[in-house]
Amino acid sequence: MSTLILRTAVKYIIPGMFLFSLFLLFRGHNEPGGGFVGGLVAAAAIILYTLANGVEKAEKMLHVSPQKLIAAGLLVALLAGITGWIAGKEFMTGIWLDLPIPVMGKFGTPVLFDIGVYLLVTGMVVKVIFTLADTREEGNQ
Amino acid sequence: MTLFQILIPFLVAPFVPLIGKKREGRELGIILAFIPFLLFISFLFEFINLKPATITPEIYQWIPSIGVDLAFRSDGLSLLFGLIITGIGTAVFLFAGGYLGKGMETVKFYIYILIFMGAMLGIVFSDNLLLLFIFWELTSFSSFLLIGFKHKYLASRYAALQALLVTGIGGLSLLAGVILINSVTGTFSISAIISDPSMLRESSLLVPIIILILGGAFTKSAQVPFHFWLPNAMEAPTPVSAYLHSATMVKAGVFLVARLNPVFTGIGLWNDSLMIFGGATMVVGAFLALKQTDLKKILAYTTLSVLGTLIMLTGYGSEIALTTMIVYLTAHALYKGTLFLTAGAIDHSTGTRDVRILGGLLKKMPFTAYAGIVAAFSMAGIIPMVGFVGKELLYETAMSGEPALFFGVLFAGVIMVYSAIQAGIHPYFAPEKETPLSPHEGDFTLTAGTVTAATMGLILGILASNLLTGMVSLAVSPVAGKTVDVSLGLWHGFNIILLLSLGTIIAGYGLYTVREKLYLLPQVYGPLEYLMPSKLYDKALNLLMFTARGQTSFFQNGYLRNYIITIFATALLLVGGYFFYHLDLTELVIDPSMEMYEAIAGVVIIAGAIIATVAKSRLYAVMALGITGLGVALVFILYGAPDLALTQLSIETLSVILFVLAIYKLPKFLKLSNRNSKIRDLIIASTMGVFITFVILAVYVHEHSTELKNFFAAESLPGGKGRNIVNVILVDFRAIDTMGEIMVLGIAAIGIFGLVKLVRKGG
């Protein structure tokens, strides 16, 4: 599948896809979207890159390993839950900042939680695809 | 305060690796021994200042919805056990470091044993039955880790598993009993149950409650027929045997029986079961001790015998019997803990525990010899040891009861003397023989604890009329459920009991002189030991494994198609059968009118599904499935669920890619199914389809509650600060669900990674 046309096209498509995934993530609280679907789109972007350039290059492009994304996602989501606890309320109670932030509106622990979901979903899908698409080991045998 | 005392061992445990990483074992032992020692001091102060009339439980809320509080009660019984646990604990902590030496294994040992000590303290101070159960299970668990400490040996692992399963099953029995008690009385509080036992005693559930509670106590305290796990548990390092399997954990069953005695005493089933099972254990344990030549096995079987005696004494129920129980228990903890540790010290220095080749250690190991001899005197019941006071009381109690039990007590008494000579006298005075290592005295960590514990037994005996009397009277009242006047003395004059005492000592010595013949006993009654219970355990375990293996190869056969058939067929038979049986066809409303675009979406979905089934290659099938998925996404859009549609679209895209990557690794596409299996699959698939269709139709007929829908719609913006209700539910209202789901996703990714990697390595 790795053709010059695809490789070139991917270079321009991917930034847009990442932006779109972030857009989906942050608008999710008010409009259709959210961390889950945002994560899927981000994963799709990475997969597209993988199809064009192979797993090895994709791993380099990503800088962090997908299992770290999974772990980070879980930690961020947990952090969002614990914040409510620290504030003296029940676990997972939403805590909101009063400042209005451009584009997303408000920021609060539910948004943080959504970011955790986004990271985890991205990491999970990418991990699975990397595992399946990785042919390096087989080549050696 | 009590909560804090119990938590200390748990809090220290995680820091042991930090403290112990670079240190010698004995240094680590000395440092950590301060924990039980300081707890011992604090319990001692509480015990001295204890005023039985003013005991109030210490309660912290924990799970109020089911009535589980962190409730603790420090009365005489708990404090006496607390003193034994931390006192023997100090000796064991000190001993183990020198015994095990340097290394990560020693660090692990201290972590396990700290957890155990905390759990054991939890049991004896709990004032809530469920809390007690939790600590109870924790002791079983830490005992498993400690018995299996030398996990490279099959025998260790076998013994650890056996102990865990036997005490675990007993734990379940205890849990069931506790729940039944709660269903009768409406409380888990031990204080409440003891202060008003009438509701329990008149309940129709009394018999099952007693049986279940005793099931827990008897397995833990290794009563016949569950006794077999205890001698096997001697696979553990000696400090563990001294601590868990002699001085403390195995007495948890005795403690439970003593704790609940005021509730059930006087009921025939309770007292009779205790006397019968306790008496049987006392005799069987003593009998099996006869032929043992391994120091630890000798001590293990006599421990069985003593545990039986303690249970039996509680069954007698009289004030003197309960007093005897407490004295005997204290004496046993002191001398048996000491003897186990001296056995460990002997093993450490000579390289053997076989009494047949031990001898002449008196000069080589003078401190160990002192401790061993004094403890053996206490075990044999020789004046002026605390064991003598216990034995006198025991004979006095036995004379007032059933003749059969009286002879049982005498029989066990004789063998106790015989075993005491073997374990505590013989290694020091017998002629010296060749041993694997040349014997030498260990440093003070190996002797300080045993010397102190043995001396305590001597002091308590000499001060029987004041110190021991004071301790015992505080501890026995909670067992009797009323204030008991205790007056103990070392010397009761020349009477029949003293004569009996003397008789057992002479008879015990007589047995010792013919010991060579007793060692040959296995040939005579060897099969007896392997009679029923332990064999039954092996058979039951094998059967379980066999069934599990069969079940696994049947259900988990590795063929996805079979999994799907099983799942669908089960759903159809169980849920579908019930559903169609109760389905009222006339109720269903079918509205055949539809818009053009709805029809198109429907046709797309159906067409995709049909193409997938007849496709000639995997790639076609995958693409056809993709079409179906996109059709479903279309339906979501048409019916106003943009969130779902978005997600569905992305998922479909990704799963097609996944499929393609997976197909790449699969073998060539072959037609494997014959005509018959095709027909079978067709029937199952279409029945499932029909079933789901009718379920959806039926759902529409019934009014469902709109309460949740309204709540989420109304609260989304003010409560969740978002207009997208779906997302607010996901990340705010039901965020814990989402948390669980993403955790599953993460685990699934790890699972897939493992599967693919394993297959690759295997292939």
PDB file of N, CA and C in Angstrom, chain B residues 2-13 35-36 39 43 72 81-82 85-86 89 93 110-126 131-132 134-140 142-143 146 243-244 248-249:
ATOM      1  N   THR B   2      -6.868   1.390  69.088  1.00  0.00           N
ATOM      2  CA  THR B   2      -6.729   0.004  68.631  1.00  0.00           C
ATOM      3  C   THR B   2      -6.560  -0.039  67.123  1.00  0.00           C
ATOM      4  N   LEU B   3      -7.354   0.795  66.435  1.00  0.00           N
ATOM      5  CA  LEU B   3      -7.244   0.844  64.969  1.00  0.00           C
ATOM      6  C   LEU B   3      -5.806   1.140  64.571  1.00  0.00           C
ATOM      7  N   PHE B   4      -5.218   2.090  65.252  1.00  0.00           N
ATOM      8  CA  PHE B   4      -3.849   2.487  64.950  1.00  0.00           C
ATOM      9  C   PHE B   4      -2.881   1.329  65.212  1.00  0.00           C
ATOM     10  N   GLN B   5      -3.083   0.673  66.361  1.00  0.00           N
ATOM     11  CA  GLN B   5      -2.206  -0.454  66.702  1.00  0.00           C
ATOM     12  C   GLN B   5      -2.270  -1.537  65.628  1.00  0.00           C
ATOM     13  N   ILE B   6      -3.495  -1.790  65.126  1.00  0.00           N
ATOM     14  CA  ILE B   6      -3.641  -2.840  64.117  1.00  0.00           C
ATOM     15  C   ILE B   6      -3.046  -2.402  62.787  1.00  0.00           C
ATOM     16  N   LEU B   7      -3.166  -1.112  62.506  1.00  0.00           N
ATOM     17  CA  LEU B   7      -2.685  -0.626  61.206  1.00  0.00           C
ATOM     18  C   LEU B   7      -1.160  -0.568  61.119  1.00  0.00           C
ATOM     19  N   ILE B   8      -0.492  -0.403  62.265  1.00  0.00           N
ATOM     20  CA  ILE B   8       0.967  -0.221  62.230  1.00  0.00           C
ATOM     21  C   ILE B   8       1.692  -1.281  61.385  1.00  0.00           C
ATOM     22  N   PRO B   9       1.448  -2.578  61.624  1.00  0.00           N
ATOM     23  CA  PRO B   9       2.174  -3.562  60.806  1.00  0.00           C
ATOM     24  C   PRO B   9       1.911  -3.380  59.305  1.00  0.00           C
ATOM     25  N   PHE B  10       0.657  -3.063  58.951  1.00  0.00           N
ATOM     26  CA  PHE B  10       0.334  -2.871  57.534  1.00  0.00           C
ATOM     27  C   PHE B  10       1.066  -1.657  56.969  1.00  0.00           C
ATOM     28  N   LEU B  11       1.170  -0.613  57.812  1.00  0.00           N
ATOM     29  CA  LEU B  11       1.820   0.607  57.342  1.00  0.00           C
ATOM     30  C   LEU B  11       3.322   0.416  57.186  1.00  0.00           C
ATOM     31  N   VAL B  12       3.906  -0.397  58.038  1.00  0.00           N
ATOM     32  CA  VAL B  12       5.355  -0.593  57.978  1.00  0.00           C
ATOM     33  C   VAL B  12       5.730  -1.498  56.804  1.00  0.00           C
ATOM     34  N   ALA B  13       4.854  -2.484  56.502  1.00  0.00           N
ATOM     35  CA  ALA B  13       5.190  -3.510  55.501  1.00  0.00           C
ATOM     36  C   ALA B  13       5.754  -2.949  54.193  1.00  0.00           C
ATOM     37  N   ILE B  35       8.725  -3.385  66.295  1.00  0.00           N
ATOM     38  CA  ILE B  35       7.293  -3.169  66.044  1.00  0.00           C
ATOM     39  C   ILE B  35       6.428  -4.058  66.936  1.00  0.00           C
ATOM     40  N   PRO B  36       6.621  -5.390  66.887  1.00  0.00           N
ATOM     41  CA  PRO B  36       5.836  -6.194  67.840  1.00  0.00           C
ATOM     42  C   PRO B  36       6.167  -5.852  69.292  1.00  0.00           C
ATOM     43  N   LEU B  39       4.293  -2.731  70.334  1.00  0.00           N
ATOM     44  CA  LEU B  39       2.870  -3.073  70.444  1.00  0.00           C
ATOM     45  C   LEU B  39       2.631  -3.885  71.719  1.00  0.00           C
ATOM     46  N   PHE B  43       0.017  -2.974  74.630  1.00  0.00           N
ATOM     47  CA  PHE B  43      -1.052  -3.878  75.081  1.00  0.00           C
ATOM     48  C   PHE B  43      -0.915  -4.176  76.566  1.00  0.00           C
ATOM     49  N   PHE B  72     -13.762  -2.049  67.200  1.00  0.00           N
ATOM     50  CA  PHE B  72     -12.777  -2.834  67.933  1.00  0.00           C
ATOM     51  C   PHE B  72     -13.138  -2.880  69.399  1.00  0.00           C
ATOM     52  N   PHE B  81      -4.691 -12.347  73.870  1.00  0.00           N
ATOM     53  CA  PHE B  81      -4.247 -12.796  72.548  1.00  0.00           C
ATOM     54  C   PHE B  81      -3.292 -11.781  71.935  1.00  0.00           C
ATOM     55  N   GLY B  82      -3.610 -10.490  72.115  1.00  0.00           N
ATOM     56  CA  GLY B  82      -2.732  -9.457  71.590  1.00  0.00           C
ATOM     57  C   GLY B  82      -1.329  -9.577  72.163  1.00  0.00           C
ATOM     58  N   ILE B  85       0.344 -12.599  70.584  1.00  0.00           N
ATOM     59  CA  ILE B  85       0.714 -12.350  69.187  1.00  0.00           C
ATOM     60  C   ILE B  85       1.955 -11.468  69.097  1.00  0.00           C
ATOM     61  N   THR B  86       1.970 -10.391  69.897  1.00  0.00           N
ATOM     62  CA  THR B  86       3.109  -9.487  69.790  1.00  0.00           C
ATOM     63  C   THR B  86       4.314  -9.992  70.576  1.00  0.00           C
ATOM     64  N   GLY B  89       5.620 -12.744  68.714  1.00  0.00           N
ATOM     65  CA  GLY B  89       6.029 -12.050  67.498  1.00  0.00           C
ATOM     66  C   GLY B  89       7.411 -11.422  67.654  1.00  0.00           C
ATOM     67  N   PHE B  93      10.340 -12.367  65.206  1.00  0.00           N
ATOM     68  CA  PHE B  93      10.925 -11.339  64.337  1.00  0.00           C
ATOM     69  C   PHE B  93      12.438 -11.286  64.540  1.00  0.00           C
ATOM     70  N   TYR B 110       9.590 -10.741  55.824  1.00  0.00           N
ATOM     71  CA  TYR B 110       9.120  -9.764  56.812  1.00  0.00           C
ATOM     72  C   TYR B 110       7.869  -9.045  56.348  1.00  0.00           C
ATOM     73  N   ILE B 111       7.744  -8.830  55.036  1.00  0.00           N
ATOM     74  CA  ILE B 111       6.515  -8.205  54.539  1.00  0.00           C
ATOM     75  C   ILE B 111       5.321  -9.115  54.829  1.00  0.00           C
ATOM     76  N   TYR B 112       5.474 -10.393  54.477  1.00  0.00           N
ATOM     77  CA  TYR B 112       4.369 -11.337  54.712  1.00  0.00           C
ATOM     78  C   TYR B 112       4.011 -11.415  56.182  1.00  0.00           C
ATOM     79  N   ILE B 113       5.045 -11.505  57.011  1.00  0.00           N
ATOM     80  CA  ILE B 113       4.759 -11.786  58.421  1.00  0.00           C
ATOM     81  C   ILE B 113       4.212 -10.536  59.116  1.00  0.00           C
ATOM     82  N   LEU B 114       4.582  -9.346  58.621  1.00  0.00           N
ATOM     83  CA  LEU B 114       3.962  -8.121  59.150  1.00  0.00           C
ATOM     84  C   LEU B 114       2.487  -8.089  58.802  1.00  0.00           C
ATOM     85  N   ILE B 115       2.178  -8.436  57.544  1.00  0.00           N
ATOM     86  CA  ILE B 115       0.771  -8.478  57.143  1.00  0.00           C
ATOM     87  C   ILE B 115       0.020  -9.479  58.006  1.00  0.00           C
ATOM     88  N   PHE B 116       0.677 -10.623  58.214  1.00  0.00           N
ATOM     89  CA  PHE B 116       0.016 -11.630  59.048  1.00  0.00           C
ATOM     90  C   PHE B 116      -0.253 -11.093  60.446  1.00  0.00           C
ATOM     91  N   MET B 117       0.760 -10.449  61.028  1.00  0.00           N
ATOM     92  CA  MET B 117       0.592  -9.987  62.407  1.00  0.00           C
ATOM     93  C   MET B 117      -0.548  -8.978  62.502  1.00  0.00           C
ATOM     94  N   GLY B 118      -0.616  -8.049  61.526  1.00  0.00           N
ATOM     95  CA  GLY B 118      -1.714  -7.086  61.522  1.00  0.00           C
ATOM     96  C   GLY B 118      -3.055  -7.783  61.428  1.00  0.00           C
ATOM     97  N   ALA B 119      -3.142  -8.756  60.532  1.00  0.00           N
ATOM     98  CA  ALA B 119      -4.405  -9.462  60.335  1.00  0.00           C
ATOM     99  C   ALA B 119      -4.808 -10.216  61.591  1.00  0.00           C
ATOM    100  N   MET B 120      -3.825 -10.830  62.230  1.00  0.00           N
ATOM    101  CA  MET B 120      -4.122 -11.622  63.432  1.00  0.00           C
ATOM    102  C   MET B 120      -4.600 -10.710  64.558  1.00  0.00           C
ATOM    103  N   LEU B 121      -3.951  -9.556  64.698  1.00  0.00           N
ATOM    104  CA  LEU B 121      -4.417  -8.589  65.702  1.00  0.00           C
ATOM    105  C   LEU B 121      -5.829  -8.140  65.350  1.00  0.00           C
ATOM    106  N   GLY B 122      -6.078  -7.972  64.029  1.00  0.00           N
ATOM    107  CA  GLY B 122      -7.418  -7.586  63.583  1.00  0.00           C
ATOM    108  C   GLY B 122      -8.461  -8.582  64.039  1.00  0.00           C
ATOM    109  N   ILE B 123      -8.156  -9.869  63.910  1.00  0.00           N
ATOM    110  CA  ILE B 123      -9.126 -10.891  64.316  1.00  0.00           C
ATOM    111  C   ILE B 123      -9.471 -10.739  65.792  1.00  0.00           C
ATOM    112  N   VAL B 124      -8.436 -10.630  66.629  1.00  0.00           N
ATOM    113  CA  VAL B 124      -8.725 -10.708  68.056  1.00  0.00           C
ATOM    114  C   VAL B 124      -9.327  -9.414  68.606  1.00  0.00           C
ATOM    115  N   PHE B 125      -9.138  -8.299  67.904  1.00  0.00           N
ATOM    116  CA  PHE B 125      -9.723  -7.054  68.429  1.00  0.00           C
ATOM    117  C   PHE B 125     -11.028  -6.652  67.750  1.00  0.00           C
ATOM    118  N   SER B 126     -11.395  -7.348  66.648  1.00  0.00           N
ATOM    119  CA  SER B 126     -12.607  -6.958  65.928  1.00  0.00           C
ATOM    120  C   SER B 126     -13.843  -7.077  66.806  1.00  0.00           C
ATOM    121  N   LEU B 131     -15.909  -7.727  59.770  1.00  0.00           N
ATOM    122  CA  LEU B 131     -14.529  -7.243  59.865  1.00  0.00           C
ATOM    123  C   LEU B 131     -13.619  -8.385  60.308  1.00  0.00           C
ATOM    124  N   LEU B 132     -14.087  -9.135  61.281  1.00  0.00           N
ATOM    125  CA  LEU B 132     -13.333 -10.291  61.760  1.00  0.00           C
ATOM    126  C   LEU B 132     -13.092 -11.256  60.606  1.00  0.00           C
ATOM    127  N   ILE B 134     -12.916 -10.598  57.438  1.00  0.00           N
ATOM    128  CA  ILE B 134     -11.927 -10.072  56.489  1.00  0.00           C
ATOM    129  C   ILE B 134     -10.512 -10.337  56.999  1.00  0.00           C
ATOM    130  N   PHE B 135     -10.271 -10.063  58.283  1.00  0.00           N
ATOM    131  CA  PHE B 135      -8.950 -10.331  58.856  1.00  0.00           C
ATOM    132  C   PHE B 135      -8.662 -11.835  58.848  1.00  0.00           C
ATOM    133  N   TRP B 136      -9.687 -12.599  59.108  1.00  0.00           N
ATOM    134  CA  TRP B 136      -9.590 -14.062  59.112  1.00  0.00           C
ATOM    135  C   TRP B 136      -9.042 -14.550  57.769  1.00  0.00           C
ATOM    136  N   GLU B 137      -9.635 -14.047  56.686  1.00  0.00           N
ATOM    137  CA  GLU B 137      -9.198 -14.454  55.355  1.00  0.00           C
ATOM    138  C   GLU B 137      -7.778 -13.965  55.073  1.00  0.00           C
ATOM    139  N   LEU B 138      -7.491 -12.785  55.604  1.00  0.00           N
ATOM    140  CA  LEU B 138      -6.151 -12.235  55.398  1.00  0.00           C
ATOM    141  C   LEU B 138      -5.092 -13.113  56.072  1.00  0.00           C
ATOM    142  N   THR B 139      -5.425 -13.706  57.212  1.00  0.00           N
ATOM    143  CA  THR B 139      -4.455 -14.609  57.837  1.00  0.00           C
ATOM    144  C   THR B 139      -4.284 -15.868  56.993  1.00  0.00           C
ATOM    145  N   SER B 140      -5.387 -16.382  56.433  1.00  0.00           N
ATOM    146  CA  SER B 140      -5.271 -17.560  55.564  1.00  0.00           C
ATOM    147  C   SER B 140      -4.361 -17.249  54.393  1.00  0.00           C
ATOM    148  N   SER B 142      -2.011 -14.817  54.144  1.00  0.00           N
ATOM    149  CA  SER B 142      -0.596 -14.636  54.461  1.00  0.00           C
ATOM    150  C   SER B 142       0.021 -15.966  54.871  1.00  0.00           C
ATOM    151  N   SER B 143      -0.782 -16.842  55.474  1.00  0.00           N
ATOM    152  CA  SER B 143      -0.281 -18.173  55.806  1.00  0.00           C
ATOM    153  C   SER B 143       0.081 -18.928  54.528  1.00  0.00           C
ATOM    154  N   LEU B 146       3.361 -17.740  53.380  1.00  0.00           N
ATOM    155  CA  LEU B 146       4.475 -18.133  54.249  1.00  0.00           C
ATOM    156  C   LEU B 146       4.747 -19.634  54.188  1.00  0.00           C
ATOM    157  N   TYR B 243       5.319 -19.336  64.796  1.00  0.00           N
ATOM    158  CA  TYR B 243       4.416 -18.199  64.974  1.00  0.00           C
ATOM    159  C   TYR B 243       2.990 -18.538  64.539  1.00  0.00           C
ATOM    160  N   LEU B 244       2.841 -18.889  63.248  1.00  0.00           N
ATOM    161  CA  LEU B 244       1.504 -19.092  62.713  1.00  0.00           C
ATOM    162  C   LEU B 244       0.917 -20.428  63.145  1.00  0.00           C
ATOM    163  N   THR B 248      -0.100 -18.679  67.204  1.00  0.00           N
ATOM    164  CA  THR B 248      -1.172 -17.707  66.944  1.00  0.00           C
ATOM    165  C   THR B 248      -2.249 -18.173  65.974  1.00  0.00           C
ATOM    166  N   MET B 249      -1.937 -18.286  64.671  1.00  0.00           N
ATOM    167  CA  MET B 249      -3.029 -18.422  63.690  1.00  0.00           C
ATOM    168  C   MET B 249      -3.932 -19.613  63.960  1.00  0.00           C
TER     169      MET B 249
END
